[in-house]
mmCIF file of C-alpha atoms in Angstrom:
data_model
loop_
_atom_site.group_PDB
_atom_site.id
_atom_site.type_symbol
_atom_site.label_atom_id
_atom_site.label_comp_id
_atom_site.label_asym_id
_atom_site.label_seq_id
_atom_site.Cartn_x
_atom_site.Cartn_y
_atom_site.Cartn_z
ATOM 1 C CA UNK F 207 55.841 -64.918 -36.228
ATOM 2 C CA UNK F 208 59.110 -66.785 -35.876
ATOM 3 C CA UNK F 209 57.705 -70.080 -37.137
ATOM 4 C CA UNK F 210 55.807 -68.608 -40.104
ATOM 5 C CA UNK F 211 58.639 -66.255 -41.121
ATOM 6 C CA UNK F 212 61.238 -69.024 -40.911
ATOM 7 C CA UNK F 213 59.293 -71.513 -43.012
ATOM 8 C CA UNK F 214 58.131 -69.000 -45.618
ATOM 9 C CA UNK F 215 61.719 -67.823 -46.036
ATOM 10 C CA UNK F 216 62.967 -71.393 -46.327
ATOM 11 C CA UNK F 217 60.483 -72.177 -49.116
ATOM 12 C CA UNK F 218 61.586 -69.143 -51.127
ATOM 13 C CA UNK F 219 65.313 -69.713 -50.507
ATOM 14 C CA UNK F 220 65.104 -73.430 -51.293
ATOM 15 C CA UNK F 221 63.234 -72.787 -54.532
ATOM 16 C CA UNK F 222 65.768 -70.169 -55.685
ATOM 17 C CA UNK F 223 68.723 -72.421 -54.797
ATOM 18 C CA UNK F 224 67.307 -75.499 -56.511
ATOM 19 C CA UNK F 225 66.031 -73.617 -59.572
ATOM 20 C CA UNK F 226 68.987 -71.339 -60.264
ATOM 21 C CA UNK F 227 72.001 -72.442 -58.189
ATOM 22 C CA UNK F 228 71.977 -76.187 -57.511
ATOM 23 C CA UNK F 229 75.013 -77.533 -55.711
ATOM 24 C CA UNK F 230 77.697 -75.401 -54.123
ATOM 25 C CA UNK F 231 76.959 -73.443 -50.970
ATOM 26 C CA UNK F 232 73.262 -74.320 -51.026
ATOM 27 C CA UNK F 233 74.160 -77.986 -50.580
ATOM 28 C CA UNK F 234 75.850 -77.290 -47.240
ATOM 29 C CA UNK F 235 72.835 -75.316 -46.021
ATOM 30 C CA UNK F 236 70.546 -78.208 -46.948
ATOM 31 C CA UNK F 237 72.830 -80.736 -45.277
ATOM 32 C CA UNK F 238 73.047 -78.937 -41.937
ATOM 33 C CA UNK F 239 69.305 -78.176 -42.028
ATOM 34 C CA UNK F 240 68.532 -81.859 -42.636
ATOM 35 C CA UNK F 241 70.692 -82.809 -39.642
ATOM 36 C CA UNK F 242 68.888 -80.363 -37.340
ATOM 37 C CA UNK F 243 65.453 -81.434 -38.571
ATOM 38 C CA UNK F 244 66.334 -85.115 -38.063
ATOM 39 C CA UNK F 245 66.987 -84.378 -34.406
ATOM 40 C CA UNK F 246 63.806 -82.290 -34.129
ATOM 41 C CA UNK F 247 61.616 -84.989 -35.675
ATOM 42 C CA UNK F 248 63.221 -87.636 -33.454
ATOM 43 C CA UNK F 249 62.174 -85.444 -30.516
ATOM 44 C CA UNK F 250 58.619 -85.206 -31.887
ATOM 45 C CA UNK F 251 58.458 -88.979 -32.423
ATOM 46 C CA UNK F 252 59.649 -89.801 -28.918
ATOM 47 C CA UNK F 253 57.360 -87.163 -27.393
ATOM 48 C CA UNK F 254 54.380 -88.589 -29.275
ATOM 49 C CA UNK F 255 55.218 -91.978 -27.739
ATOM 50 C CA UNK F 256 54.832 -90.326 -24.299
ATOM 51 C CA UNK F 257 58.566 -90.505 -23.602
ATOM 52 C CA UNK F 258 59.578 -87.518 -21.479
ATOM 53 C CA UNK F 259 61.735 -85.418 -23.781
ATOM 54 C CA UNK F 260 61.211 -81.959 -22.226
ATOM 55 C CA UNK F 261 64.929 -81.563 -21.552
ATOM 56 C CA UNK F 262 65.581 -81.805 -25.312
ATOM 57 C CA UNK F 263 63.537 -78.685 -26.166
ATOM 58 C CA UNK F 264 66.131 -76.243 -24.860
ATOM 59 C CA UNK F 265 68.970 -78.059 -26.613
ATOM 60 C CA UNK F 266 67.131 -78.225 -29.930
ATOM 61 C CA UNK F 267 66.692 -74.452 -29.850
ATOM 62 C CA UNK F 268 70.406 -74.093 -29.065
ATOM 63 C CA UNK F 269 71.196 -76.375 -32.004
ATOM 64 C CA UNK F 270 69.047 -74.241 -34.302
ATOM 65 C CA UNK F 271 70.883 -71.099 -33.190
ATOM 66 C CA UNK F 272 74.230 -72.800 -33.836
ATOM 67 C CA UNK F 273 72.934 -73.791 -37.269
ATOM 68 C CA UNK F 274 72.117 -70.197 -38.231
ATOM 69 C CA UNK F 275 75.514 -68.999 -37.010
ATOM 70 C CA UNK F 276 77.389 -71.709 -38.936
ATOM 71 C CA UNK F 277 75.398 -71.049 -42.108
ATOM 72 C CA UNK F 278 76.049 -67.285 -41.893
ATOM 73 C CA UNK F 279 79.739 -67.975 -41.306
ATOM 74 C CA UNK F 280 79.836 -70.451 -44.190
ATOM 75 C CA UNK F 281 78.291 -67.933 -46.586
ATOM 76 C CA UNK F 282 80.954 -65.336 -45.753
ATOM 77 C CA UNK F 283 83.365 -67.518 -47.742
ATOM 78 C CA UNK F 284 81.857 -66.021 -50.875
ATOM 79 C CA UNK F 285 83.644 -62.759 -50.093
ATOM 80 C CA UNK F 286 87.177 -64.170 -50.130
ATOM 81 C CA UNK F 287 87.010 -67.272 -52.307
ATOM 82 C CA UNK F 288 86.996 -67.328 -56.070
ATOM 83 C CA UNK F 289 84.159 -69.727 -56.702
ATOM 84 C CA UNK F 290 81.426 -69.332 -59.273
ATOM 85 C CA UNK F 291 78.615 -69.123 -56.742
ATOM 86 C CA UNK F 292 77.045 -65.639 -56.989
ATOM 87 C CA UNK F 293 78.233 -63.241 -54.309
ATOM 88 C CA UNK F 294 74.875 -61.427 -54.175
ATOM 89 C CA UNK F 295 73.445 -64.420 -52.331
ATOM 90 C CA UNK F 296 75.715 -63.584 -49.386
ATOM 91 C CA UNK F 297 74.103 -60.140 -49.127
ATOM 92 C CA UNK F 298 70.703 -61.827 -48.816
ATOM 93 C CA UNK F 299 71.516 -64.939 -46.799
ATOM 94 C CA UNK F 300 73.867 -63.504 -44.167
ATOM 95 C CA UNK F 301 71.347 -60.919 -42.876
ATOM 96 C CA UNK F 302 68.593 -63.540 -43.151
ATOM 97 C CA UNK F 303 70.508 -66.000 -40.975
ATOM 98 C CA UNK F 304 71.548 -63.323 -38.490
ATOM 99 C CA UNK F 305 67.903 -62.210 -38.227
ATOM 100 C CA UNK F 306 66.769 -65.804 -37.661
ATOM 101 C CA UNK F 307 69.512 -66.248 -35.066
ATOM 102 C CA UNK F 308 68.229 -63.156 -33.240
ATOM 103 C CA UNK F 309 64.606 -64.344 -33.421
ATOM 104 C CA UNK F 310 65.542 -67.757 -32.057
ATOM 105 C CA UNK F 311 67.721 -66.134 -29.370
ATOM 106 C CA UNK F 312 64.765 -63.978 -28.306
ATOM 107 C CA UNK F 313 62.550 -67.066 -28.160
ATOM 108 C CA UNK F 314 65.238 -68.908 -26.180
ATOM 109 C CA UNK F 315 65.560 -66.047 -23.723
ATOM 110 C CA UNK F 316 61.837 -65.817 -23.002
ATOM 111 C CA UNK F 317 61.327 -69.591 -22.968
ATOM 112 C CA UNK F 318 64.352 -70.738 -20.975
ATOM 113 C CA UNK F 319 66.335 -67.874 -19.414
ATOM 114 C CA UNK F 320 64.047 -65.110 -18.211
ATOM 115 C CA UNK F 321 62.791 -65.868 -14.719
ATOM 116 C CA UNK F 322 59.049 -65.737 -14.347
ATOM 117 C CA UNK F 323 57.739 -63.471 -11.608
ATOM 118 C CA UNK F 324 54.294 -64.956 -11.864
ATOM 119 C CA UNK F 325 53.103 -68.286 -13.147
ATOM 120 C CA UNK F 326 51.720 -67.346 -16.538
ATOM 121 C CA UNK F 327 52.574 -70.482 -18.455
ATOM 122 C CA UNK F 328 50.653 -73.734 -18.469
ATOM 123 C CA UNK F 329 53.506 -75.598 -16.861
ATOM 124 C CA UNK F 330 55.654 -74.921 -13.842
ATOM 125 C CA UNK F 331 58.369 -77.485 -13.159
ATOM 126 C CA UNK F 332 56.266 -80.281 -14.597
ATOM 127 C CA UNK F 333 53.109 -79.374 -12.667
ATOM 128 C CA UNK F 334 49.991 -78.057 -14.279
ATOM 129 C CA UNK F 335 49.048 -74.524 -13.337
ATOM 130 C CA UNK F 336 45.593 -73.005 -13.196
ATOM 131 C CA UNK F 337 44.263 -69.670 -12.027
ATOM 132 C CA UNK F 338 41.308 -68.925 -9.811
ATOM 133 C CA UNK F 339 39.173 -65.770 -10.191
ATOM 134 C CA UNK F 340 41.111 -64.022 -7.398
ATOM 135 C CA UNK F 341 44.421 -64.325 -9.327
ATOM 136 C CA UNK F 342 45.746 -66.975 -6.985
ATOM 137 C CA UNK F 343 47.900 -69.606 -8.575
ATOM 138 C CA UNK F 344 46.792 -73.157 -7.956
ATOM 139 C CA UNK F 345 49.358 -75.876 -8.616
ATOM 140 C CA UNK F 346 48.003 -79.399 -9.039
#
């Protein structure tokens, strides 16, 4: 849900910004998003070259959460500055970024913070995990 919702929302928001409101606040959002995606795609490149980048995953998610916070904070400027960028966009983009921040925080919690009582993932400290029919965990 997080991935699909995020990218569908980005397509709609990007189209509206480019079509009706080029420049201004939308430029900052695009700039910070490009920075974050450059780091993400560097991670994907290095991972595809079989370079161990697992420690980056947690930090990339943290970076994405920081991005949504900064963007929401940046958009609040529309309430106290006298620029020509439409203020209604703040009423759409601030809740959108807060919602994305919460979705990413939930993902972060379940992926990196919450302790697992049973081995339900495919990896456990770098080892592969499989299950036998008697629900016994077998680490190889």
